[in-house]
Short mmCIF file of C-alpha atoms in Angstrom, two decimals:
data_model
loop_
_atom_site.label_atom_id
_atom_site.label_comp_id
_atom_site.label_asym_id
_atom_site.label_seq_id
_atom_site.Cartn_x
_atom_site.Cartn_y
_atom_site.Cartn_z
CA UNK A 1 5.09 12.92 13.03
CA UNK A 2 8.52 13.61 11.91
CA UNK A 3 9.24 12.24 8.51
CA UNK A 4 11.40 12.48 5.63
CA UNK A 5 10.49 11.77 1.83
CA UNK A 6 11.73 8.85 0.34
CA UNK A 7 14.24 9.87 -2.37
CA UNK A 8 12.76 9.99 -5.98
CA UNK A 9 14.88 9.85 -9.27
CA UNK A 10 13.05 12.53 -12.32
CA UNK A 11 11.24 9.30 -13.48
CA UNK A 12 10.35 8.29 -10.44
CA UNK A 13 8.87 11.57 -9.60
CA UNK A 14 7.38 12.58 -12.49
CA UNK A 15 5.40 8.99 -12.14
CA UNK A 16 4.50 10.15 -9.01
CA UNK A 17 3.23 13.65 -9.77
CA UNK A 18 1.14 12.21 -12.88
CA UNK A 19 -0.47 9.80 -10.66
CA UNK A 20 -1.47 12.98 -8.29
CA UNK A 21 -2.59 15.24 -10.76
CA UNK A 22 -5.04 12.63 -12.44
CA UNK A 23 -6.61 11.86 -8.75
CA UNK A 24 -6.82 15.92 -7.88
CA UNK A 25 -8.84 16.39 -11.61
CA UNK A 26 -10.88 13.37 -11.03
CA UNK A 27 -11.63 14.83 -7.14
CA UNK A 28 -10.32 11.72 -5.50
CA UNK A 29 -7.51 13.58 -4.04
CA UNK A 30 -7.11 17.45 -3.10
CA UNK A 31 -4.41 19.64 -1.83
CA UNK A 32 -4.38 19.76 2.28
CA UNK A 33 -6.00 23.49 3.33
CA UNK A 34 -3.59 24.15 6.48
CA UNK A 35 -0.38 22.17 7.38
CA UNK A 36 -0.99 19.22 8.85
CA UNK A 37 1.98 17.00 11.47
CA UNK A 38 1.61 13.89 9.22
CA UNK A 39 3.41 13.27 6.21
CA UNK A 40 3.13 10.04 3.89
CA UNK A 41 5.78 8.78 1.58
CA UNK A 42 5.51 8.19 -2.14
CA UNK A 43 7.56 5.71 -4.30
CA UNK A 44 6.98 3.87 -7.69
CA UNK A 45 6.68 0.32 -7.57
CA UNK A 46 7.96 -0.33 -11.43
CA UNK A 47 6.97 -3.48 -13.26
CA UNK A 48 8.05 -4.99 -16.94
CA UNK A 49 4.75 -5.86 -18.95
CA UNK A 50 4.04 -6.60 -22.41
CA UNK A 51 2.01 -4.99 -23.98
CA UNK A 52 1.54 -5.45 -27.97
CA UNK A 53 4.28 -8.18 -27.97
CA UNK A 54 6.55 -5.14 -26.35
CA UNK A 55 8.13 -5.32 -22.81
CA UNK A 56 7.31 -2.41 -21.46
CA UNK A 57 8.57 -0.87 -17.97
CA UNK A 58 4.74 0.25 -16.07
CA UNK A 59 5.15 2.39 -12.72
CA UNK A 60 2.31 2.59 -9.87
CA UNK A 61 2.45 5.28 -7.34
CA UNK A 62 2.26 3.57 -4.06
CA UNK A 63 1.60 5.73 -0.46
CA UNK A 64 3.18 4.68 2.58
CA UNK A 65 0.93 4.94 5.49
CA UNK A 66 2.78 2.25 8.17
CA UNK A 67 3.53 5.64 10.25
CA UNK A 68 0.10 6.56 10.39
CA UNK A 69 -1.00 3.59 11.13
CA UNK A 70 0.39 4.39 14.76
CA UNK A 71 -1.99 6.75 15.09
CA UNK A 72 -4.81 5.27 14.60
CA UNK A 73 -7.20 3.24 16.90
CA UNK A 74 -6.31 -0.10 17.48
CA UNK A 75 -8.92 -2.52 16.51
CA UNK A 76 -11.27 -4.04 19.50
CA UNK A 77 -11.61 -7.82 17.52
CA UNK A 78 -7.82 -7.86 15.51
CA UNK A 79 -8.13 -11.12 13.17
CA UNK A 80 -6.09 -13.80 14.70
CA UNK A 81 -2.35 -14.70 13.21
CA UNK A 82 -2.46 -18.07 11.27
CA UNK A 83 -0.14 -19.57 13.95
CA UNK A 84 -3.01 -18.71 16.63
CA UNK A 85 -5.22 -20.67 14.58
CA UNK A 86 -3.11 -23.69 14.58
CA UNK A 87 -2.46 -23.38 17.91
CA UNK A 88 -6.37 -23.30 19.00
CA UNK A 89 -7.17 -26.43 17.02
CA UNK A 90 -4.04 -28.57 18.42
CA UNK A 91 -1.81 -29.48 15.42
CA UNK A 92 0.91 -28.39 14.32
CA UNK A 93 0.19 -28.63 10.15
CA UNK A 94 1.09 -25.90 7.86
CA UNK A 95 -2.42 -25.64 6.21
CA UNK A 96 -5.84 -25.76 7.24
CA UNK A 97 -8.25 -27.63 5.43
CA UNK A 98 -10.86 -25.25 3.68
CA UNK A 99 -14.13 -27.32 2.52
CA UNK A 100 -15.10 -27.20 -1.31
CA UNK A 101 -18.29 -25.51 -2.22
CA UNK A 102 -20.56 -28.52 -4.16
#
């Protein structure tokens, strides 16, 4: 699957390689043993928190996977689109009525 990385500024990428590290020493993640034909992109989603009465700017490594999800096996029972939904029951409303549990 031919792919290129998704350019990464130093703070972007050293976000990203933190993030990688900690998973690989906690064995969530591991480096591949032989090359491999698919490639995922990497970016930082950032975000402005406060923490301590402080605004502070918090990144979160976030893995692309759309491509791969080409190559996977589509699903036998997909979940139908809201619009199907409406469709099937014969009105045309924006929302569905969902019952309150007593």
């Amino acid at each position: 699957m031919p792919s290129k990385k998704y350019a990464a500024g130093p703070k972007d990428q050293e976000k990203i390689d933190d993030t990688f590290n900690k998973l690989r020493q906690q064995g969530k993640m591991q480096w591949a043993a032989h090359a491999s034909r698919f490639l995922l992109k990497a970016f930082v989603v950032w975000k402005t928190v406060e923490i301590e009465g402080k605004r502070v700017l918090k990144g979160r490594a976030v893995i692309d996977s759309r491509e791969f999800n080409d190559w996977l096996v589509k699903d036998s029972y997909p979940l139908p689109e809201q619009s199907e939904i409406h469709h099937s029951r014969g009105r045309n409303c924006a929302h569905l009525p969902i019952p309150s549990s007593p």
